CSV table of C-alpha atoms and ligand atoms in Angstrom, one decimal:
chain,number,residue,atom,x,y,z
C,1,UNK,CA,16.4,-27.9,21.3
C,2,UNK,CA,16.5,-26.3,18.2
C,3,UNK,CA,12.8,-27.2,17.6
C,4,UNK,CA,12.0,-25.1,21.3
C,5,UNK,CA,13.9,-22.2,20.4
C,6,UNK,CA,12.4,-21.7,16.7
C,7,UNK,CA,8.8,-22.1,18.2
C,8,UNK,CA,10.2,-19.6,20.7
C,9,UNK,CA,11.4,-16.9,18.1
C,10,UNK,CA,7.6,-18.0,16.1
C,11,UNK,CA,5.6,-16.9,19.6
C,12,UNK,CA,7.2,-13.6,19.8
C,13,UNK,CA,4.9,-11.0,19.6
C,14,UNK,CA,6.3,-9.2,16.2
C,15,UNK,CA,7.4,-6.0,17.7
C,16,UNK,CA,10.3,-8.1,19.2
C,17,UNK,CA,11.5,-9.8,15.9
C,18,UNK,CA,14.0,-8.3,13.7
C,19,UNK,CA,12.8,-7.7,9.9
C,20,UNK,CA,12.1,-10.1,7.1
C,21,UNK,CA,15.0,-10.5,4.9
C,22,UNK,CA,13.8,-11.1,1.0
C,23,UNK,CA,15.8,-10.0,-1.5
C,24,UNK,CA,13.6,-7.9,-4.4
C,25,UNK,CA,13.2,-11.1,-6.7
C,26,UNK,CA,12.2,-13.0,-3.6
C,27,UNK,CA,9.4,-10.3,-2.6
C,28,UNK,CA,8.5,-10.3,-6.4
C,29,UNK,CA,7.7,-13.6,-6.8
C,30,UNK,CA,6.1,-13.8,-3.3
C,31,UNK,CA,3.9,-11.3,-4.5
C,32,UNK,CA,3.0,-13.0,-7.9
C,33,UNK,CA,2.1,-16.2,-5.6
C,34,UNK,CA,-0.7,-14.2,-3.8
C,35,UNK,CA,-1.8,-12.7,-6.7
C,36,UNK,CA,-1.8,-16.0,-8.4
C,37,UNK,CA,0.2,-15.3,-11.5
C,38,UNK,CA,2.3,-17.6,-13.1
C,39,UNK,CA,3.9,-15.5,-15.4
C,40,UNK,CA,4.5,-11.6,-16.3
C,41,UNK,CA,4.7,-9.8,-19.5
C,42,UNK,CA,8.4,-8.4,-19.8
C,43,UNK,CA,8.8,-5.0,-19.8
C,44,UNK,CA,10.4,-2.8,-23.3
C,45,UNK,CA,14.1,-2.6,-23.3
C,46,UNK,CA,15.2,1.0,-23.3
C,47,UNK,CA,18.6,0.4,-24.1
C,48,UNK,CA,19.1,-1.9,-27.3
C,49,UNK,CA,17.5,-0.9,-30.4
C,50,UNK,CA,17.8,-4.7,-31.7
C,51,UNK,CA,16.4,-6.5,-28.7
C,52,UNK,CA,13.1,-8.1,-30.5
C,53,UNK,CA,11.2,-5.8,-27.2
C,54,UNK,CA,13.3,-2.4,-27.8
C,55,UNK,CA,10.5,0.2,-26.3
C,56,UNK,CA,8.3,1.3,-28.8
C,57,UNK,CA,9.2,5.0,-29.9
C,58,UNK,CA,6.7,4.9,-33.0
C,59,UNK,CA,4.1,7.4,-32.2
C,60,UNK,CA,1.4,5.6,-34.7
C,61,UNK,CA,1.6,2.4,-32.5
C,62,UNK,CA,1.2,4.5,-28.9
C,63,UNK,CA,-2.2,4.9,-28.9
C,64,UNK,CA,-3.2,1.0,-27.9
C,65,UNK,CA,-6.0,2.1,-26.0
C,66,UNK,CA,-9.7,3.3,-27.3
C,67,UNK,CA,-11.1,4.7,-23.9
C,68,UNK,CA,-9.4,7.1,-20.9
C,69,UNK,CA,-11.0,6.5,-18.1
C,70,UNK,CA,-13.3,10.2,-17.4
C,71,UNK,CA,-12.1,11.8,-14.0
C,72,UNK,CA,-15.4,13.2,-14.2
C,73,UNK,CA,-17.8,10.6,-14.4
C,74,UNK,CA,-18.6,8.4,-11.1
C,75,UNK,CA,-18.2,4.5,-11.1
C,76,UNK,CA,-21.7,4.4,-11.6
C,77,UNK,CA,-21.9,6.1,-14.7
C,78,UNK,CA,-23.1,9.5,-13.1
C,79,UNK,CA,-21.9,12.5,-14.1
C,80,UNK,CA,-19.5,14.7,-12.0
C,81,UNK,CA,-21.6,18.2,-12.7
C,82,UNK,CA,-20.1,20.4,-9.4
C,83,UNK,CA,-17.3,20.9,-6.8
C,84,UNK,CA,-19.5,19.0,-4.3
C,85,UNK,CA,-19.5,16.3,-6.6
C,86,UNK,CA,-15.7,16.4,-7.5
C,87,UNK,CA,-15.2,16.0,-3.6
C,88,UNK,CA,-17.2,12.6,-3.8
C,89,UNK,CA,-15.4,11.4,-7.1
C,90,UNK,CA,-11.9,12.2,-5.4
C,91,UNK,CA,-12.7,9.4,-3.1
C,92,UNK,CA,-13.4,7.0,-5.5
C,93,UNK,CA,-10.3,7.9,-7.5
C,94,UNK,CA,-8.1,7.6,-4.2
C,95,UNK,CA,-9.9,4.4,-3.4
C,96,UNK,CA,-8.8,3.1,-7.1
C,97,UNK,CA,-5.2,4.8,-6.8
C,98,UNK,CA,-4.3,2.8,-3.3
C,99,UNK,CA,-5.5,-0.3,-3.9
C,100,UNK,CA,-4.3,-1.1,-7.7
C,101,UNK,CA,-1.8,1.5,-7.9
C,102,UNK,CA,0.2,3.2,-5.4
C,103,UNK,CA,-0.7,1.1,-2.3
C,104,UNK,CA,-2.6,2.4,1.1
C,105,UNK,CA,-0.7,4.2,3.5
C,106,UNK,CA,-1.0,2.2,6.8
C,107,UNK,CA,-3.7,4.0,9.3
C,108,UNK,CA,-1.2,4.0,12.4
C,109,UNK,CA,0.0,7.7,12.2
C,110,UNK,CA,3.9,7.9,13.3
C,111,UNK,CA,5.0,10.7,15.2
C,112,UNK,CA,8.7,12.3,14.0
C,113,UNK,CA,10.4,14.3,16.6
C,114,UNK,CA,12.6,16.7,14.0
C,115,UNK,CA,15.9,18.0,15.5
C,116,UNK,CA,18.1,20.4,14.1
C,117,UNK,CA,21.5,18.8,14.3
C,118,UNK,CA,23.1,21.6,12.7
C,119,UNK,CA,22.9,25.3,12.1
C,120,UNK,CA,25.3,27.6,9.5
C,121,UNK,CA,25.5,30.4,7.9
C,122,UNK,CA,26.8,29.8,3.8
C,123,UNK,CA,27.0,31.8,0.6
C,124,UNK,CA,25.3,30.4,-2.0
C,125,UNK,CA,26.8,32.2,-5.3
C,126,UNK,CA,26.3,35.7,-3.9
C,127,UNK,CA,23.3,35.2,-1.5
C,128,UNK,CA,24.0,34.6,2.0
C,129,UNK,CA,21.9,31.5,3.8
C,130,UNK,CA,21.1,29.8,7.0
C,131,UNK,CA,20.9,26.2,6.7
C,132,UNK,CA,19.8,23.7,9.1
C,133,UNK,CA,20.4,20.3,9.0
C,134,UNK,CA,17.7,17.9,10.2
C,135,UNK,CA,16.9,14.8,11.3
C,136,UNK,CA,13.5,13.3,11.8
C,137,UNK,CA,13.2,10.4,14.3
C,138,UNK,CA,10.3,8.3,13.7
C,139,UNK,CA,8.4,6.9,16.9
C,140,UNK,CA,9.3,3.2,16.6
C,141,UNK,CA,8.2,2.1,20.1
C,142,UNK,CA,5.7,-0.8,17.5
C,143,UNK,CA,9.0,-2.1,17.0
C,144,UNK,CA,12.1,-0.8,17.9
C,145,UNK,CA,14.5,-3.2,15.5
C,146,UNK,CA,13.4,-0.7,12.8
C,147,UNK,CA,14.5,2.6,13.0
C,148,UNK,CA,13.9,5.3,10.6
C,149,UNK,CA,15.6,8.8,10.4
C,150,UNK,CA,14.3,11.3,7.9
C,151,UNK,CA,17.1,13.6,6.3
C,152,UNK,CA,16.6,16.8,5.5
C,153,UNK,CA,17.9,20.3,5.2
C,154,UNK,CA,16.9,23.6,5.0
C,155,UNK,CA,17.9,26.8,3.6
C,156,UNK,CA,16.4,30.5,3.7
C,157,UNK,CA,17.9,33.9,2.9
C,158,UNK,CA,19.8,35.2,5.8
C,159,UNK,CA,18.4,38.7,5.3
C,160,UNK,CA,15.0,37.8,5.0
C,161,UNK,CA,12.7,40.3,7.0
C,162,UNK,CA,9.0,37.9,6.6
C,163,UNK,CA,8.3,34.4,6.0
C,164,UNK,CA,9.6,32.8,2.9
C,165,UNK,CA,8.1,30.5,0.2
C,166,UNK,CA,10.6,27.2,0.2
C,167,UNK,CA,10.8,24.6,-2.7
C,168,UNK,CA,10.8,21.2,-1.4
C,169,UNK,CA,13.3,18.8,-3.6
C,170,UNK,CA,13.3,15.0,-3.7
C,171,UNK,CA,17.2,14.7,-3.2
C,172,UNK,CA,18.9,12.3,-5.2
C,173,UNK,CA,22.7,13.1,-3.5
C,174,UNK,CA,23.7,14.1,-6.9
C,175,UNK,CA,24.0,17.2,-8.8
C,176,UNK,CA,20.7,16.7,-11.4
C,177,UNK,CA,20.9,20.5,-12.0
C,178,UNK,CA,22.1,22.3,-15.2
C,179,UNK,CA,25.1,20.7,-16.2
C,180,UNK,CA,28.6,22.7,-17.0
C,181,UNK,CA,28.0,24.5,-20.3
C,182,UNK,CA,29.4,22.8,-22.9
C,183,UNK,CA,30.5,25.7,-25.2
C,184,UNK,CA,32.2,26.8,-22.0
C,185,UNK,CA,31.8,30.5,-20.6
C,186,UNK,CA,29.5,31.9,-17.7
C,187,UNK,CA,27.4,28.6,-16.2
C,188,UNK,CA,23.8,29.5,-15.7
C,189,UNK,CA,22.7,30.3,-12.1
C,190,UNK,CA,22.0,27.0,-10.4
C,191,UNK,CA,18.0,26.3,-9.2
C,192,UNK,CA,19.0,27.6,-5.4
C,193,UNK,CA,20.8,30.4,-6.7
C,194,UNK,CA,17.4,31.3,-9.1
C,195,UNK,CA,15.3,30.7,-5.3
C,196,UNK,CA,16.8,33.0,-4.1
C,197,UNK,CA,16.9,35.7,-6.2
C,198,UNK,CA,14.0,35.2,-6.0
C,199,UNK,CA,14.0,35.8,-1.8
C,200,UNK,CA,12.5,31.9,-1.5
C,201,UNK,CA,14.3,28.9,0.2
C,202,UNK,CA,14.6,25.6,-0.8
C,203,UNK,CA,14.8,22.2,1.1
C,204,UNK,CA,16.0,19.3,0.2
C,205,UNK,CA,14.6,15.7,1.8
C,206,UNK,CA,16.2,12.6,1.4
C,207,UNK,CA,13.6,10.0,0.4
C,208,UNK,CA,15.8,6.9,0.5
C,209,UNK,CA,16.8,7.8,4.1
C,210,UNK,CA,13.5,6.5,5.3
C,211,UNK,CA,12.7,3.9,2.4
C,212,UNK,CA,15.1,2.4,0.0
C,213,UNK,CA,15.3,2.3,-3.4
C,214,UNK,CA,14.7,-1.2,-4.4
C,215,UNK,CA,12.3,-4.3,-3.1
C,216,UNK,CA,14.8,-6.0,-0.7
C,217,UNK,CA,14.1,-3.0,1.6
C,218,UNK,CA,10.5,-3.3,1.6
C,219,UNK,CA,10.8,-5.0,5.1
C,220,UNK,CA,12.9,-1.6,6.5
C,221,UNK,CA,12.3,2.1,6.6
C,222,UNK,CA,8.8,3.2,7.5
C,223,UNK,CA,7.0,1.0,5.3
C,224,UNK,CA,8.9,-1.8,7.2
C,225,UNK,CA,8.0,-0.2,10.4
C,226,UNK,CA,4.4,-0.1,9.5
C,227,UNK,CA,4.4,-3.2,8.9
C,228,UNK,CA,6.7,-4.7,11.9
C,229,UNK,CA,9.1,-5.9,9.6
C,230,UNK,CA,7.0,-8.4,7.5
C,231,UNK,CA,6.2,-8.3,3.9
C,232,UNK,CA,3.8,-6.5,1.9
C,233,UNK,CA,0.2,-7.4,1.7
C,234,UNK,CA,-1.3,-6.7,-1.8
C,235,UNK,CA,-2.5,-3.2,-1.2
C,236,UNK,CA,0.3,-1.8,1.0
C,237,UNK,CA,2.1,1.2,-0.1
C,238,UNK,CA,5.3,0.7,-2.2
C,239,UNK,CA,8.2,3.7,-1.9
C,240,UNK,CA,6.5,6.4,-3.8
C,241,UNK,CA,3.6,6.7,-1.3
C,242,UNK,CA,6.5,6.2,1.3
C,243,UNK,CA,8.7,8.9,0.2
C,244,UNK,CA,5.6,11.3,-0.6
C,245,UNK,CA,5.0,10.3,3.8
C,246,UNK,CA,8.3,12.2,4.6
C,247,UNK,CA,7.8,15.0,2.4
C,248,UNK,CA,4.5,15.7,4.4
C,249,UNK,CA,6.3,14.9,7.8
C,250,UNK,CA,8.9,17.5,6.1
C,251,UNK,CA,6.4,20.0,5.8
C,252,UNK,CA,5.0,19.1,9.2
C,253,UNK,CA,8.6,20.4,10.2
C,254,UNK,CA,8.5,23.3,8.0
C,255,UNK,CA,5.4,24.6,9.7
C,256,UNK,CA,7.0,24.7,12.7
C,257,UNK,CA,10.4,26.7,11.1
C,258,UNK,CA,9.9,30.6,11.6
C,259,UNK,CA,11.7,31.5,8.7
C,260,UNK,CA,9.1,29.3,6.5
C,261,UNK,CA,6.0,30.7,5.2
C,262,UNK,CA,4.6,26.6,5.3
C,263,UNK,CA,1.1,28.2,2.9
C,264,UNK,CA,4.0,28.8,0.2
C,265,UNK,CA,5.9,25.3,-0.3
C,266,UNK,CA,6.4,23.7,-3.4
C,267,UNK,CA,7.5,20.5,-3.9
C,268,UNK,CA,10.0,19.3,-6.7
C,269,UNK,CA,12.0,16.1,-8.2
C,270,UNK,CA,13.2,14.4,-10.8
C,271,UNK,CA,12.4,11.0,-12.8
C,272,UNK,CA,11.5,8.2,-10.0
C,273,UNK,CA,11.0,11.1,-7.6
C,274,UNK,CA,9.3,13.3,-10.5
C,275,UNK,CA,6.9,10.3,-9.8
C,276,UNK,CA,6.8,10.9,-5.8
C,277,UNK,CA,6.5,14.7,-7.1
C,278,UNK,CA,3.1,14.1,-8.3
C,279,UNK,CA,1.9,11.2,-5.7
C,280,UNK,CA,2.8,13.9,-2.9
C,281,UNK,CA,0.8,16.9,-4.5
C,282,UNK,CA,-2.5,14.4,-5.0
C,283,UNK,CA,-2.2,13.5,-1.6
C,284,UNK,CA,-1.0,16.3,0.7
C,285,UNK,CA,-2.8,19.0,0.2
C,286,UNK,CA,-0.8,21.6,2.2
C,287,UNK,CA,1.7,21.3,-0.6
C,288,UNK,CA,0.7,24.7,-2.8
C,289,UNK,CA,2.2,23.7,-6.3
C,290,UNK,CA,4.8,21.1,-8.0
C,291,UNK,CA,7.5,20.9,-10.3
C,292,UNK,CA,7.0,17.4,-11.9
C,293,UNK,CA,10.1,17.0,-14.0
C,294,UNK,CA,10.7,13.7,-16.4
C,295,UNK,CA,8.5,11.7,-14.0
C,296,UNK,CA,7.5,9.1,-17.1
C,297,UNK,CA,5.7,5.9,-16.0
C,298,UNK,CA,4.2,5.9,-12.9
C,299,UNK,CA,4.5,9.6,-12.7
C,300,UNK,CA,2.4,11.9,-15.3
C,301,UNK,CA,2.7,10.0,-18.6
C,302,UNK,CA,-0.8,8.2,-19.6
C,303,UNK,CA,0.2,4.4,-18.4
C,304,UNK,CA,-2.2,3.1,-21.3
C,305,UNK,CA,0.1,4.4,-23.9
C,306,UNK,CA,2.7,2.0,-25.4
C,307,UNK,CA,5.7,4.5,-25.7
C,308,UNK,CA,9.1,4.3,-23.8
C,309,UNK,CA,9.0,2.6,-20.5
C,310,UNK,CA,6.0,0.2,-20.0
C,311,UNK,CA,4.0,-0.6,-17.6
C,312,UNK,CA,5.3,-4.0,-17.8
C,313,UNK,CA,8.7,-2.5,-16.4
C,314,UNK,CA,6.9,-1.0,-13.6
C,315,UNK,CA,5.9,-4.3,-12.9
C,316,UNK,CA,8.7,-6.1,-13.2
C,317,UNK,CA,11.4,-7.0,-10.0
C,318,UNK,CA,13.3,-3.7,-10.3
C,319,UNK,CA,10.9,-1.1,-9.9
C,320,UNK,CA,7.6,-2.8,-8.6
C,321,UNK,CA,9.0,-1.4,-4.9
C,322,UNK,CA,7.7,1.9,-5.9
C,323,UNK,CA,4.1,0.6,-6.5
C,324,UNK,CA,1.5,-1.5,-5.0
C,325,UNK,CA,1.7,-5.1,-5.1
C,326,UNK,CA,-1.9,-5.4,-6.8
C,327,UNK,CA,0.0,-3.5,-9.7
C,328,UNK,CA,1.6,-6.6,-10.9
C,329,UNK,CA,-1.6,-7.9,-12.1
C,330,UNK,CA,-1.7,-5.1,-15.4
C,331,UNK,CA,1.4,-6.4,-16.5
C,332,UNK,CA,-0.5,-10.1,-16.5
C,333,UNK,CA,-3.2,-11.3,-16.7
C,334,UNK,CA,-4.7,-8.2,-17.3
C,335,UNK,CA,-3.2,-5.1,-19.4
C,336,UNK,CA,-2.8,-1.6,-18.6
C,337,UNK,CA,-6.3,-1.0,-20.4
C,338,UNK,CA,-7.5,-2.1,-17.5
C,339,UNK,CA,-6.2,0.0,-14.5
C,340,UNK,CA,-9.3,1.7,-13.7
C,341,UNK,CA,-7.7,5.1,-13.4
C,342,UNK,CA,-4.6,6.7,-15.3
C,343,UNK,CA,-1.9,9.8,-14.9
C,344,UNK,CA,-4.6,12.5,-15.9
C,345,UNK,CA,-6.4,11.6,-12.4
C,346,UNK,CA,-4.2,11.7,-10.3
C,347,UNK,CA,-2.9,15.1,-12.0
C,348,UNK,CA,-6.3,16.0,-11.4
C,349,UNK,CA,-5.9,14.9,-7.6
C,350,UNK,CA,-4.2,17.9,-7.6
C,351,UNK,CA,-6.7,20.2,-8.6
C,352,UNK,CA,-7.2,23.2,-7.9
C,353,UNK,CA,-3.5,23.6,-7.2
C,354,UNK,CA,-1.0,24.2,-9.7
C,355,UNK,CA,1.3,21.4,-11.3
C,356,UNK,CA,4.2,22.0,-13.7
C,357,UNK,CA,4.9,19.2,-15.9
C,358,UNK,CA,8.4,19.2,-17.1
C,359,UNK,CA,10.9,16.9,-19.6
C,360,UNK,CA,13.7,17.2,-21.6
C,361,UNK,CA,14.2,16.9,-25.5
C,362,UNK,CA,13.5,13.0,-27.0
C,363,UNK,CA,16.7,13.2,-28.7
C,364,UNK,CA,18.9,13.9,-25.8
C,365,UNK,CA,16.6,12.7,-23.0
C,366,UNK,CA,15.3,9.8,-24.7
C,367,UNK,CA,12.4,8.3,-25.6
C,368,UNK,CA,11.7,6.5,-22.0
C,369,UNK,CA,10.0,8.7,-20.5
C,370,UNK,CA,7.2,9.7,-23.2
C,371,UNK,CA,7.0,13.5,-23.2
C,372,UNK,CA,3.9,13.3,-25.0
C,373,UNK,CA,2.4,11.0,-22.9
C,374,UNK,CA,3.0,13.2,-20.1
C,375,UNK,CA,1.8,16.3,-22.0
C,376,UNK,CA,-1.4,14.2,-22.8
C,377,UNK,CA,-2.1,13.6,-19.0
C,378,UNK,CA,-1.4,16.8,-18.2
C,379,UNK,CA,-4.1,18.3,-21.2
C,380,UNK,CA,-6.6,15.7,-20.5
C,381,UNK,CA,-6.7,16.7,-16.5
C,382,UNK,CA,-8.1,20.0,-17.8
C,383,UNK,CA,-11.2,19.7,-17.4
C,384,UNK,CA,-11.3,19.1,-13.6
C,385,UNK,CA,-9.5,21.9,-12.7
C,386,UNK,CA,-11.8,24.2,-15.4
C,387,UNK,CA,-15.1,22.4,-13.0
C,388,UNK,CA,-13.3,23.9,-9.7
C,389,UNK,CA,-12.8,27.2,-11.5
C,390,UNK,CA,-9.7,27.3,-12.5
C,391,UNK,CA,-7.2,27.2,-15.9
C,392,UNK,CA,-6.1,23.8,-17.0
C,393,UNK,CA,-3.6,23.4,-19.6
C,394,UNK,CA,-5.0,25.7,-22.3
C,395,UNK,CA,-4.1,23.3,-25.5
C,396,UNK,CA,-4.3,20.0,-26.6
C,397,UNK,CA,-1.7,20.0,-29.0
C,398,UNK,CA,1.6,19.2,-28.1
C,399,UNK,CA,3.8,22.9,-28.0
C,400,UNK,CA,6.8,22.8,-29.9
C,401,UNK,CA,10.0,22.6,-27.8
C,402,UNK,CA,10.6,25.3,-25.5
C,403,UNK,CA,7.5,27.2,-25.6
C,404,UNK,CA,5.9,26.7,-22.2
C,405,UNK,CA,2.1,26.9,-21.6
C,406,UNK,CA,2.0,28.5,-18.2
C,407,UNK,CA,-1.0,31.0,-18.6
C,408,UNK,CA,-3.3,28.5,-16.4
C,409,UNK,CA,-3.2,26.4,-13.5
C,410,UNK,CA,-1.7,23.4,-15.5
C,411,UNK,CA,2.0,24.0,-16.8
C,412,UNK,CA,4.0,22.2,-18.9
C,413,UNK,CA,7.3,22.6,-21.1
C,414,UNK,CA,9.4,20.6,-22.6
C,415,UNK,CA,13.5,21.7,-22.8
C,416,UNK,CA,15.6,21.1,-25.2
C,417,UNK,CA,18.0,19.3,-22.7
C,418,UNK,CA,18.2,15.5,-21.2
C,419,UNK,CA,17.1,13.9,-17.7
C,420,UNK,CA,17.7,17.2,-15.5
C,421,UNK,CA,14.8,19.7,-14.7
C,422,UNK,CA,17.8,22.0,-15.2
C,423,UNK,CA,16.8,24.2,-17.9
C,424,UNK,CA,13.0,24.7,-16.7
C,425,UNK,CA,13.1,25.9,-13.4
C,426,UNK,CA,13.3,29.6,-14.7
C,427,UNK,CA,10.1,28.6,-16.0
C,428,UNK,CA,8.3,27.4,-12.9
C,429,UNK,CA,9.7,29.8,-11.0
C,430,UNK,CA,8.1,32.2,-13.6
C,431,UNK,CA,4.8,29.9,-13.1
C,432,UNK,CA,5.1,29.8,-9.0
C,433,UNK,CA,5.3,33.5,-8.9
C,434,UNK,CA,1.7,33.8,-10.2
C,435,UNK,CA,1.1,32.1,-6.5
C,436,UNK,CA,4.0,32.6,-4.5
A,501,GCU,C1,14.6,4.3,-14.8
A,501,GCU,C2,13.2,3.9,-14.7
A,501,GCU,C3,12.3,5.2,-14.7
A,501,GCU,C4,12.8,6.2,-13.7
A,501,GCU,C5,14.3,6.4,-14.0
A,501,GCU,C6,15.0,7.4,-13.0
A,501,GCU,O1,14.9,4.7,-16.1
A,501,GCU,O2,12.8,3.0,-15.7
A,501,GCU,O3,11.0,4.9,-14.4
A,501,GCU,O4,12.1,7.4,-13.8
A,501,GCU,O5,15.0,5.2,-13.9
A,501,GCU,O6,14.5,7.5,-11.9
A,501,GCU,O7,16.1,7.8,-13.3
């Protein structure tokens, strides 16, 4: 009896069955299985400066690698000489980026149905705002046991007379603004409060309502649905290029919002979704600039460089949910040397549309997410965005603390606070207003 019924549940078609349950160390190890690895390299400790693998904060022992990979030279050896070209080599780099790095996003294109559950007027320090709370239903007729609901909300000046320009965040549920001041006295204007002084809106998305946060969810939210509930293959999208999905099915709302001027949206996060900052701006290109704050490994630091948080740790059960599953493989047998592409290329995906590279001081931040590193990717994208006409970063020496570079199309600054884009959003908002 039981015998029938299991061979019963086997020969239903898969839109019927309920999802895979793995926990993260589960998946992990599946993965490692089809990858045929025995073992991984540990990742750095960030935490204890006596563990015998404390992250390596030494700047003469970063540089491990003798080669970037060029963003402007084809896999053949060919030089990329024009835009034409560039649109060719962009291919190749996406090609590289899904399979070893980010994952592919599944061809099936699902349809969201956004609804406005909720409409009120608020005051937001002394502006007055309409904001909508939303709900995207994703179409899962494939297979209705998994259903995903994208959260959002939206707010716009309630005086507005045209279209506004609206910052997208990557919502963490927290408050990852400025913090209270600790001398005390007048707090600084929160970031909405600076949007709309400006007359912009801002939204704010909720990335782990449609894909969770950690491995064991892999089998859930959309990447769950694309996959009717079973596991990963080796080149399927992990959460970054999941939650970079809703911010474009966001935007596909936005478009739709009267109040929105949908040319004019930025998009905006910090740390793990300073990461999904800079995968969404290389891959949707309706998205007219981005704020990349502290985004580290995985996000806009050089992933060859041995400083702070490894590529190892990306790798390892915690965290490889964001990436692709062939991703595993740098942190053993091969090495980070060889990922055939690295941050500066997919900042360059980007190009010709501005980015704003953001991070906080080393000694209040910390070292993990490897401001130099990220200012490096940032410099060495340059010269794609100077091929398609533009500015890149200007400067390939590190600025000293607070002094922003924001005369070209590449921005970066580094504030003299910890893991909070706090401090620099008068800064972009300075650098968005060259566009907005
Ligand atoms: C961890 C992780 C980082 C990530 C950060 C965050 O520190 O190692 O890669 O950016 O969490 O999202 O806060």
């Amino acid at each position: 009896m039981v015998v029938v019924s299991s061979l019963f549940v086997l020969a239903l078609p898969l839109v019927f069955q309920q999802p895979v349950k793995l926990t993260a160390e589960q998946d992990h190890k599946r993965l490692m299985v089809l990858l045929h690895i025995d073992s991984l390299r540990p990742g750095a400790d960030g935490m204890n400066p006596k563990a015998a693998n404390y992250q390596n904060v030494d700047e003469a022992k970063a540089t491990t690698y003798t080669s970037l990979p060029d963003p402007l030279v084809f896999r053949n050896g060919k030089p990329v000489k024009t835009a034409r070209d560039w649109a060719a080599r962009r291919k190749e780099l996406f090609e590289d980026f899904d399979r070893e790095v980010y994952g592919r996003a599944p061809k099936q294109k699902f349809k969201v149905n956004w609804e406005v559950t909720d409409t009120k007027d608020e005051t937001v320090g002394s502006y007055k705002v309409v904001t909508k709370t939303l709900v995207g239903h994703v179409d899962n007729s494939s297979c209705p046991a998994i259903k995903v609901d994208i959260r959002m909300s939206l707010s716009t000046p309630k005086d507005a007379t045209k279209k506004v320009p609206v910052v997208m965040e990557f919502g963490f549920g927290g408050n990852f603004g400025p913090r209270p001041n600790p001398q005390g006295g007048p707090q600084p204007p929160s970031w909405k409060e600076q949007l709309l002084a400006k007359g912009w809106g801002y939204a704010v998305i909720v990335p782990t309502s449609y894909q969770a946060d950690n491995g064991g969810g892999l089998t859930e939210g959309i990447i769950g649905l694309a996959n009717k509930g079973q596991p990963r293959k080796v080149d399927d999208w992990g959460s970054l290029r999941a939650w970079a999905w809703g911010a474009s099915r966001g935007l596909d709302y936005l478009e739709t919002d009267k109040a929105v001027d949908a040319k004019k949206v930025a998009i905006e996060g910090l740390s793990r979704y300073g990461k999904a900052t800079l995968v969404t701006m290389a891959y949707e290109p309706r998205f007219a600039i981005a704020f990349v704050g502290s985004s580290g490994n995985g996000g806009a630091k050089l992933m060859r460089r041995d400083f702070g948080e490894k590529v190892e740790n990306l790798a390892g059960s915690g965290e490889y949910h964001w990436m692709a599953g062939n991703y595993l493989k740098y942190a053993g047998p091969l090495t980070p040397s060889d990922l055939p592409v690295d941050a500066h290329e997919l900042i360059a995906l980007c190009a010709p549309r501005p980015v704003f590279v953001s991070c906080g001081s080393p000694n209040v931040e910390g070292t993990w997410v490897d401001d130099k590193g990220m200012f490096l990717a940032t410099a060495y994208a340059s010269p794609v965005y100077k091929l398609l006409g533009k500015k890149g970063l200007g400067s390939m020496e590190m600025p000293p603390m607070e002094t922003a570079l924001i005369a070209g199309d590449l921005g970066f600054r580094q504030h003299s606070g910890g893991h909070t884009n706090g401090p620099n959003w008068p800064t972009f908002i300075e650098f968005a207003s060259k566009y907005f």
